[in-house]
Tab-separated table of N, CA, C and O and ligand atoms in Angstrom:
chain	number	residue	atom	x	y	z
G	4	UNK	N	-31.584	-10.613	16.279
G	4	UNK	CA	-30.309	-10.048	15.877
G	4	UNK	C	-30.540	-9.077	14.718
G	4	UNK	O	-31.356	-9.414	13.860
G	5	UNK	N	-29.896	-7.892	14.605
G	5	UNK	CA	-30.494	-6.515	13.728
G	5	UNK	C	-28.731	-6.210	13.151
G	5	UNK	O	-27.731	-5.853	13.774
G	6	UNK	N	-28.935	-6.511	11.850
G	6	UNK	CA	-27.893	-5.903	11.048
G	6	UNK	C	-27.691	-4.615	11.028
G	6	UNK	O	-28.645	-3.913	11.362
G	7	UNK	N	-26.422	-3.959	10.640
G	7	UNK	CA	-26.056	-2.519	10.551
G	7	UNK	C	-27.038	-2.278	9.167
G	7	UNK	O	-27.209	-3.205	8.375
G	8	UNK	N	-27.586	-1.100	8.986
G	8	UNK	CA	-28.635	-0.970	7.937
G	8	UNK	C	-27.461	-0.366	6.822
G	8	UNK	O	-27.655	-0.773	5.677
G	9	UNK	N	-26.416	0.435	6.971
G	9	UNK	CA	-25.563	0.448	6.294
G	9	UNK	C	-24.560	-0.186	5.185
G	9	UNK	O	-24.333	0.001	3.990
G	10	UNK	N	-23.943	-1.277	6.512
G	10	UNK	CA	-23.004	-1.782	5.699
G	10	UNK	C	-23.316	-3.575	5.579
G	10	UNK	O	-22.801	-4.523	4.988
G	11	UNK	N	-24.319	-3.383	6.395
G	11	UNK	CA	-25.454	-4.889	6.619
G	11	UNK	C	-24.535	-6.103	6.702
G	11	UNK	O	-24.828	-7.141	6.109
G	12	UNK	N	-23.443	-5.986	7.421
G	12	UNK	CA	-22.692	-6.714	7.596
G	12	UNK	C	-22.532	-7.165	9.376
G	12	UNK	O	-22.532	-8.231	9.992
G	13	UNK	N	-22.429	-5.990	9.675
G	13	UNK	CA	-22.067	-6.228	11.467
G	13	UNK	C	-22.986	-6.214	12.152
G	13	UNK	O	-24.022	-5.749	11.676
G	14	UNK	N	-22.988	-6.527	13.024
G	14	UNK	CA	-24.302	-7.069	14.081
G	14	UNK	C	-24.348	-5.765	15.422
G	14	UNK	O	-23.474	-5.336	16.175
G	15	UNK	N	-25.887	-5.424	15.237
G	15	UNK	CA	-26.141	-3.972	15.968
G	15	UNK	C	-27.293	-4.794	17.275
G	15	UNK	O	-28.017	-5.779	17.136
G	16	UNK	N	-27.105	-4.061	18.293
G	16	UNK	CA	-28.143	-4.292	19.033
G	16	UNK	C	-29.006	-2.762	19.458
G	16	UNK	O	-30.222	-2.860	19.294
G	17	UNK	N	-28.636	-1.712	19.853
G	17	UNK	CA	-28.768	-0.696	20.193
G	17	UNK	C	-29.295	0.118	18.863
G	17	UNK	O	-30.412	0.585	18.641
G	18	UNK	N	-28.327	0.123	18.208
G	18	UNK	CA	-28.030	1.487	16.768
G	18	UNK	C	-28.145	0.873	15.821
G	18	UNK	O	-27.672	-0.232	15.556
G	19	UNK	N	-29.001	1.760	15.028
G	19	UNK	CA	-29.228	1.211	13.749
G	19	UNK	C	-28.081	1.419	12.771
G	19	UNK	O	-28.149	1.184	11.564
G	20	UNK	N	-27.309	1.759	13.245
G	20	UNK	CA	-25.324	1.748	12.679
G	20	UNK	C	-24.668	0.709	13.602
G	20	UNK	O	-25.239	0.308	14.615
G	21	UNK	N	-23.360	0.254	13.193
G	21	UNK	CA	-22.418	-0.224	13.183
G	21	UNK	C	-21.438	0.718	13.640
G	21	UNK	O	-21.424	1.748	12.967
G	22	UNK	N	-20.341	0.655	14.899
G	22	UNK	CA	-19.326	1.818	14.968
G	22	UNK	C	-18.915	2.810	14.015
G	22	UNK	O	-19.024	4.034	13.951
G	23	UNK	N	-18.226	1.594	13.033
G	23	UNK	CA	-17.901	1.929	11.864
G	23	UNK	C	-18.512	3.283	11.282
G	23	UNK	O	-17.934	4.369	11.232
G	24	UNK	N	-19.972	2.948	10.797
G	24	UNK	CA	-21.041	3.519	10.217
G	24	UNK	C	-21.252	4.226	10.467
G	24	UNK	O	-21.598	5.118	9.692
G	25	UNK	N	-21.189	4.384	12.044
G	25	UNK	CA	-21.798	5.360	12.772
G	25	UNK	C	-20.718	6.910	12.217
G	25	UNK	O	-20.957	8.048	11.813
G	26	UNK	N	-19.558	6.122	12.495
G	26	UNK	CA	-18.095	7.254	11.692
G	26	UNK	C	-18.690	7.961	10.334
G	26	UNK	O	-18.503	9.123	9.972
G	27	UNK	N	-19.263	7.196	9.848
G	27	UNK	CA	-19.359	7.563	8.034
G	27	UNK	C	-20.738	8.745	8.386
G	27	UNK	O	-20.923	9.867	7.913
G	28	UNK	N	-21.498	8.016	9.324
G	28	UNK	CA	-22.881	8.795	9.109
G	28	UNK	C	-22.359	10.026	9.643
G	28	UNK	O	-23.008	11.018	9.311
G	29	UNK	N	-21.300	10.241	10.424
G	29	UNK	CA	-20.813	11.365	11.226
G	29	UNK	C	-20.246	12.411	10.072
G	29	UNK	O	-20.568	13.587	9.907
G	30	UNK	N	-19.388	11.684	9.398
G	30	UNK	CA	-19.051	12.218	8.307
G	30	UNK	C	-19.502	12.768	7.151
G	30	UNK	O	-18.926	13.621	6.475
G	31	UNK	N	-20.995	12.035	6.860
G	31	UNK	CA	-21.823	12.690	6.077
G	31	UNK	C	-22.942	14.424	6.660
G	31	UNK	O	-23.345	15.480	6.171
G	32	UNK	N	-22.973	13.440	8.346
G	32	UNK	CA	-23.439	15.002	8.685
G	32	UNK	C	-22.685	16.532	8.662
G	32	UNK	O	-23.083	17.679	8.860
G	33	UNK	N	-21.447	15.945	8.327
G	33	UNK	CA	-20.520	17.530	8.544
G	33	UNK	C	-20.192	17.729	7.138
G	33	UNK	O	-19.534	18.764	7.033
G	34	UNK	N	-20.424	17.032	5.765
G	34	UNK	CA	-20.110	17.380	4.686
G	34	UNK	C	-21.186	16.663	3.975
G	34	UNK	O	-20.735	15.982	3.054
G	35	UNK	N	-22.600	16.594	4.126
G	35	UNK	CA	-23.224	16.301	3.231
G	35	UNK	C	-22.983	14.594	2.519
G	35	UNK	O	-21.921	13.974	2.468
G	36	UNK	N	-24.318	14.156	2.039
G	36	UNK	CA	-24.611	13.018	1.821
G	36	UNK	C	-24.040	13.022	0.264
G	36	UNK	O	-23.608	11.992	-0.251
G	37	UNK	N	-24.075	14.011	-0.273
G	37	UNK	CA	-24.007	14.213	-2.032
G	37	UNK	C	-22.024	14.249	-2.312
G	37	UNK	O	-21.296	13.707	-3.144
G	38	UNK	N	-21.742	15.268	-1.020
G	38	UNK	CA	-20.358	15.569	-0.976
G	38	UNK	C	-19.297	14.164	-1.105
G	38	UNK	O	-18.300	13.948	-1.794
G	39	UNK	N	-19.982	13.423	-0.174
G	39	UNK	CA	-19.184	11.820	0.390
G	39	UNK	C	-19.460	11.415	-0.532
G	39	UNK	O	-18.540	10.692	-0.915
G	40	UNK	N	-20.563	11.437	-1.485
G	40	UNK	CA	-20.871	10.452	-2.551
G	40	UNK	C	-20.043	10.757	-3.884
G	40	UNK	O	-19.710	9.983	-4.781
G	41	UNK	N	-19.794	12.265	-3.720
G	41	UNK	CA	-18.581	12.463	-4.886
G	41	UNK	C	-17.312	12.063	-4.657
G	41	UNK	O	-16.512	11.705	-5.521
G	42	UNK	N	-17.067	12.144	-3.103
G	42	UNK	CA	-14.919	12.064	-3.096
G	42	UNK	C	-15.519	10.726	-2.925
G	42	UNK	O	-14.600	10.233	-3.579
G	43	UNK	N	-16.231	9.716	-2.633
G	43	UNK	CA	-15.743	8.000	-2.603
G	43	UNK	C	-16.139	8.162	-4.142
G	43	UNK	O	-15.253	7.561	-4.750
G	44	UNK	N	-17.092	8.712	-5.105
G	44	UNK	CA	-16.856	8.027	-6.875
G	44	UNK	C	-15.297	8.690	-7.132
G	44	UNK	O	-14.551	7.911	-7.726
G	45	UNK	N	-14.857	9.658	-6.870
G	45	UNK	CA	-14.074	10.540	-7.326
G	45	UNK	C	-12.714	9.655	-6.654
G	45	UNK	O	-11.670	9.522	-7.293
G	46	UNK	N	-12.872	9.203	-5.559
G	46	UNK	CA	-11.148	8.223	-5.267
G	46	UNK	C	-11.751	6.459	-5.403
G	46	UNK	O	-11.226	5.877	-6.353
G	47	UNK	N	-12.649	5.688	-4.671
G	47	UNK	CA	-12.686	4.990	-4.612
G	47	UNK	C	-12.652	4.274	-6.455
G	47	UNK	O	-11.719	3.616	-6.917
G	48	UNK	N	-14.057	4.692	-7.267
G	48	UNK	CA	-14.096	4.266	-8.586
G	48	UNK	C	-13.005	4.926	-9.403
G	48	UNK	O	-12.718	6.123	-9.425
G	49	UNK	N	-12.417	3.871	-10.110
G	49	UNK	CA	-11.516	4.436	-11.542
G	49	UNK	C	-12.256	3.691	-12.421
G	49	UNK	O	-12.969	2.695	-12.302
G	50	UNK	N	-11.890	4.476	-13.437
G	50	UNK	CA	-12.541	3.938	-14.880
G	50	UNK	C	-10.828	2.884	-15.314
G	50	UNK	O	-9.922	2.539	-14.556
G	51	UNK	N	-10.981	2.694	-16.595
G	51	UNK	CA	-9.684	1.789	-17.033
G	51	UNK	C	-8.696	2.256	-16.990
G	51	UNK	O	-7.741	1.590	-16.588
G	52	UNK	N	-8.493	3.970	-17.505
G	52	UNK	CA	-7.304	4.650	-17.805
G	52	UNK	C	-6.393	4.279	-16.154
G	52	UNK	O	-5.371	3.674	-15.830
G	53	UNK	N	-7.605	5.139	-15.382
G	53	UNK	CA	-7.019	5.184	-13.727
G	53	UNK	C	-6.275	3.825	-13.130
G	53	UNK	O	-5.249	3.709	-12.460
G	54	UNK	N	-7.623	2.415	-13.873
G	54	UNK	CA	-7.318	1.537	-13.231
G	54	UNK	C	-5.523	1.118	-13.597
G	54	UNK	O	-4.784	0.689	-12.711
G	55	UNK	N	-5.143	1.300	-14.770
G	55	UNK	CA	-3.574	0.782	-15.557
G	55	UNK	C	-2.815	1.952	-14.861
G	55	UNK	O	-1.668	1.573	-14.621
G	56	UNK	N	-3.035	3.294	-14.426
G	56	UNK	CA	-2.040	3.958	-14.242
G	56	UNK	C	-1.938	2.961	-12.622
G	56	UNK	O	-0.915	2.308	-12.410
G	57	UNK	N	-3.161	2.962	-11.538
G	57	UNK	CA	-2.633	2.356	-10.392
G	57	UNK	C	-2.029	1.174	-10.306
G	57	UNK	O	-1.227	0.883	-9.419
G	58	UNK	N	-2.414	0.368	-11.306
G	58	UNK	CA	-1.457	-0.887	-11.481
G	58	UNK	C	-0.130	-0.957	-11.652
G	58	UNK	O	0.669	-1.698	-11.078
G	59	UNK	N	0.119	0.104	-12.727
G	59	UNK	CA	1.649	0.452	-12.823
G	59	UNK	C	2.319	1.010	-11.926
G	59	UNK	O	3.503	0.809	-11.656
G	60	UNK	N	1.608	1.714	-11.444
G	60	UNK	CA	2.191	2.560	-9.878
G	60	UNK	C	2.388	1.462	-8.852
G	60	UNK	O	3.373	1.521	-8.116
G	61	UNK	N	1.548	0.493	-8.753
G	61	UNK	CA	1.746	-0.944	-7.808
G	61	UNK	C	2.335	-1.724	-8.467
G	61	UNK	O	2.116	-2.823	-7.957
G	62	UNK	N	3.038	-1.846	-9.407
G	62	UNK	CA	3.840	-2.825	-10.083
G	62	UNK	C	5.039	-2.089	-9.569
G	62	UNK	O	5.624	-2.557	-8.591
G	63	UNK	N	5.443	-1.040	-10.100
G	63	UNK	CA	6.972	-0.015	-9.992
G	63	UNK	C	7.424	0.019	-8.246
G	63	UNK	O	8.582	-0.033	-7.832
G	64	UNK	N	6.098	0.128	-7.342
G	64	UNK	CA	6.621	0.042	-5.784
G	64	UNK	C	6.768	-1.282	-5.290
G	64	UNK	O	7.454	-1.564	-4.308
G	65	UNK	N	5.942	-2.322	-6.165
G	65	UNK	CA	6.752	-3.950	-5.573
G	65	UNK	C	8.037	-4.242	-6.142
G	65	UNK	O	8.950	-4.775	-5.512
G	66	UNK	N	8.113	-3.770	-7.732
G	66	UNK	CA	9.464	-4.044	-8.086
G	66	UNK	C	10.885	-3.296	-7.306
G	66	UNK	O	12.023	-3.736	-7.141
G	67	UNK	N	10.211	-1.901	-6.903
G	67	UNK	CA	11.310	-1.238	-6.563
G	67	UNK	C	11.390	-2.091	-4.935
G	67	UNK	O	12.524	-2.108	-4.454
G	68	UNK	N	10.516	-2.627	-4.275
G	68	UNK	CA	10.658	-3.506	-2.713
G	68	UNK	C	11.692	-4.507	-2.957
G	68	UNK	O	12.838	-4.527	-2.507
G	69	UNK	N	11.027	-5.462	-3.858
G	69	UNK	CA	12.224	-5.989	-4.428
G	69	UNK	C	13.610	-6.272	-4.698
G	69	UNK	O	14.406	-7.210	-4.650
G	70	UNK	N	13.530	-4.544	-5.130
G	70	UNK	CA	15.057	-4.724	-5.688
G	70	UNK	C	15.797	-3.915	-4.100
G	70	UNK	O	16.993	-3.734	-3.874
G	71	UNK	N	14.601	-3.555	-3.201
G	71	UNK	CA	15.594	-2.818	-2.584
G	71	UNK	C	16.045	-3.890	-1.187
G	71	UNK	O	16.950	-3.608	-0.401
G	72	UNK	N	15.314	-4.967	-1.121
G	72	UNK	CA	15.345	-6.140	-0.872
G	72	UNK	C	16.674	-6.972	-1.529
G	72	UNK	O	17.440	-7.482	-0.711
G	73	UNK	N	16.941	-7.109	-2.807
G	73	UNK	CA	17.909	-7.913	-3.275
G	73	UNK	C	19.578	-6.734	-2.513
G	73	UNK	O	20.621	-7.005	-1.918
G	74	UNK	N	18.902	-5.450	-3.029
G	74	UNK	CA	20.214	-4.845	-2.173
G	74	UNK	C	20.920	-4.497	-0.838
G	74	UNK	O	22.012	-4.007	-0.547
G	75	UNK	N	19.480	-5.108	0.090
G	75	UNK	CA	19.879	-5.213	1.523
G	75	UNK	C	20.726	-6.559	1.677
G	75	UNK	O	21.717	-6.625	2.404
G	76	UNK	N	20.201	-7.702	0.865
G	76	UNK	CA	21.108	-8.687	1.290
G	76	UNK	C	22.898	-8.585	0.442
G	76	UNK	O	23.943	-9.163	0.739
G	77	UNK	N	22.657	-7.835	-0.393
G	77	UNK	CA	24.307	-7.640	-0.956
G	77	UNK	C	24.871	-7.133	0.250
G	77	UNK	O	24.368	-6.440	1.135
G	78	UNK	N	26.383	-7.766	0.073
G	78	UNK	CA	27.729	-7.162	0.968
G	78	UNK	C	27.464	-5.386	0.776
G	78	UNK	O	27.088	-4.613	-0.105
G	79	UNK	N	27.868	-5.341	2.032
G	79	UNK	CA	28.304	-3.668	1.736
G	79	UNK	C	29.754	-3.275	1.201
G	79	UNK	O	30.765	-3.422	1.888
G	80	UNK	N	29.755	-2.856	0.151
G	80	UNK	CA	30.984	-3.034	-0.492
G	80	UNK	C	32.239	-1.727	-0.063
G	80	UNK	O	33.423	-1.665	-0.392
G	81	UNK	N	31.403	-0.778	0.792
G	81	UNK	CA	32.043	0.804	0.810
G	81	UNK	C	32.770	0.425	2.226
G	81	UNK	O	33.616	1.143	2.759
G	82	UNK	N	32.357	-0.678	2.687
G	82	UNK	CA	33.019	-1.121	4.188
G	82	UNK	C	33.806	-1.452	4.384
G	82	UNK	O	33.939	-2.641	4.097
G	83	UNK	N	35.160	-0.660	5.107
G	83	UNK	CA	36.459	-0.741	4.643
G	83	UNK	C	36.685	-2.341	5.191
G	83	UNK	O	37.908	-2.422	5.081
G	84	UNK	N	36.262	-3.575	5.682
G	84	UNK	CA	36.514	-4.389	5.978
G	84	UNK	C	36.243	-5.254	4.680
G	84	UNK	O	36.600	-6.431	4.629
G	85	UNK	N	35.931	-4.949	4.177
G	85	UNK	CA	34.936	-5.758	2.667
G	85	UNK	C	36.349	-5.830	1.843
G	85	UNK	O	37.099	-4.946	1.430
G	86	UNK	N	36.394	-7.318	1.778
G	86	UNK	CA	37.301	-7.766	0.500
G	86	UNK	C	36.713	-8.157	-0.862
G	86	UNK	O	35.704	-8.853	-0.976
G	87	UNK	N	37.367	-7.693	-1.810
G	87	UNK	CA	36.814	-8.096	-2.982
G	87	UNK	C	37.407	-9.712	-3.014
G	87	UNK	O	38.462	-10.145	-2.550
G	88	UNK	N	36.608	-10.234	-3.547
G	88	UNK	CA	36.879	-11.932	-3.195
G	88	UNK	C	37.684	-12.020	-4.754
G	88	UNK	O	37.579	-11.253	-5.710
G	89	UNK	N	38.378	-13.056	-4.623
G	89	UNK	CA	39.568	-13.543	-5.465
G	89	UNK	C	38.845	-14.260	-6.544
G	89	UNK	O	38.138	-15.239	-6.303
G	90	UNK	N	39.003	-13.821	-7.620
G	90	UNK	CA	38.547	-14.724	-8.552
G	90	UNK	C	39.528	-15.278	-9.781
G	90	UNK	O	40.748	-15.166	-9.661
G	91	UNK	N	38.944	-15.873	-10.958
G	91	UNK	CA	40.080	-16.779	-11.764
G	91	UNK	C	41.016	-15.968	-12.478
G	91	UNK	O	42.237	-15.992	-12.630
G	92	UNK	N	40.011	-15.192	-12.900
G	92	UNK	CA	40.713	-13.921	-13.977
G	92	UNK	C	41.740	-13.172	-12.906
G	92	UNK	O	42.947	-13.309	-12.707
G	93	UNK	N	40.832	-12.406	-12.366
G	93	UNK	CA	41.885	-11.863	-11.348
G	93	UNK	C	42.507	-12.372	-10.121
G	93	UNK	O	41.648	-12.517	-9.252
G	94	UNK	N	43.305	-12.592	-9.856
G	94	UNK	CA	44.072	-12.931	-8.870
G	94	UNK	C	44.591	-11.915	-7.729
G	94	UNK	O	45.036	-10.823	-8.080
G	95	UNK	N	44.538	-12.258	-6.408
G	95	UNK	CA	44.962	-11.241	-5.416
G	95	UNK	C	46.615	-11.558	-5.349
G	95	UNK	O	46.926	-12.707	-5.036
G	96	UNK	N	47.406	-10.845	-5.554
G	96	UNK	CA	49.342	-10.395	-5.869
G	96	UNK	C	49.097	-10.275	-4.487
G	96	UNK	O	48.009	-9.852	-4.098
G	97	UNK	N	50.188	-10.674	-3.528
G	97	UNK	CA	50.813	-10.038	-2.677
G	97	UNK	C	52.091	-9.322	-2.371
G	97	UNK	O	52.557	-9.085	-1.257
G	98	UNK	N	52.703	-8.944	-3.833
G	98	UNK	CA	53.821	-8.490	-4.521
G	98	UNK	C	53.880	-7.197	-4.569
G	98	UNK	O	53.201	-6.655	-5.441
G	99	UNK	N	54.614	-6.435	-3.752
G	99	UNK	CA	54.746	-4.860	-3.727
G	99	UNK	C	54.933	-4.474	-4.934
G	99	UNK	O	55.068	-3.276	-5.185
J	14	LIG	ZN1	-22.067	-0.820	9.432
């Protein structure tokens, strides 16, 4: 049994790549081995600054899921069938 020499994870019989791999090695032949090695440091690695801005950016899109979550289950209030429900303070008059 012959590991992918790549990603030495998946199991090759034929190719000394992995499908996968085989994609990447494809990719390195049309833009260079040095090129791929800059855009994966250049997106994949962040230093700390990068790492807190993506955190905050993934904090602000779960909170905003969230909340847009808490507002799917609210009544729709603009729906002319929608009663405002009766409460202590206010009372519903049926008094012209
Ligand atoms: Zn592989």
């Amino acid at each position: 049994m012959f590991t992918c020499q790549l990603c030495q994870q998946e199991t090759c019989y034929i190719y000394k790549y992995c499908d996968t791999c085989q994609n990447v090695k494809r990719i390195m032949n049309c833009y260079g081995a040095k090129e791929v090695l800059a855009i994966l440091n250049r997106v994949c690695l962040r230093n700390t600054q990068q790492q807190d801005y993506k955190i905050n950016k993934e904090l602000k899109e779960t909170f905003k899921k969230s909340l847009d979550k808490t507002k799917e289950n609210d009544v729709d209030k603009t729906d002319a069938s929608y009663e405002t429900p009766i409460t202590r303070n206010k009372k519903k008059t049926n008094s012209i």
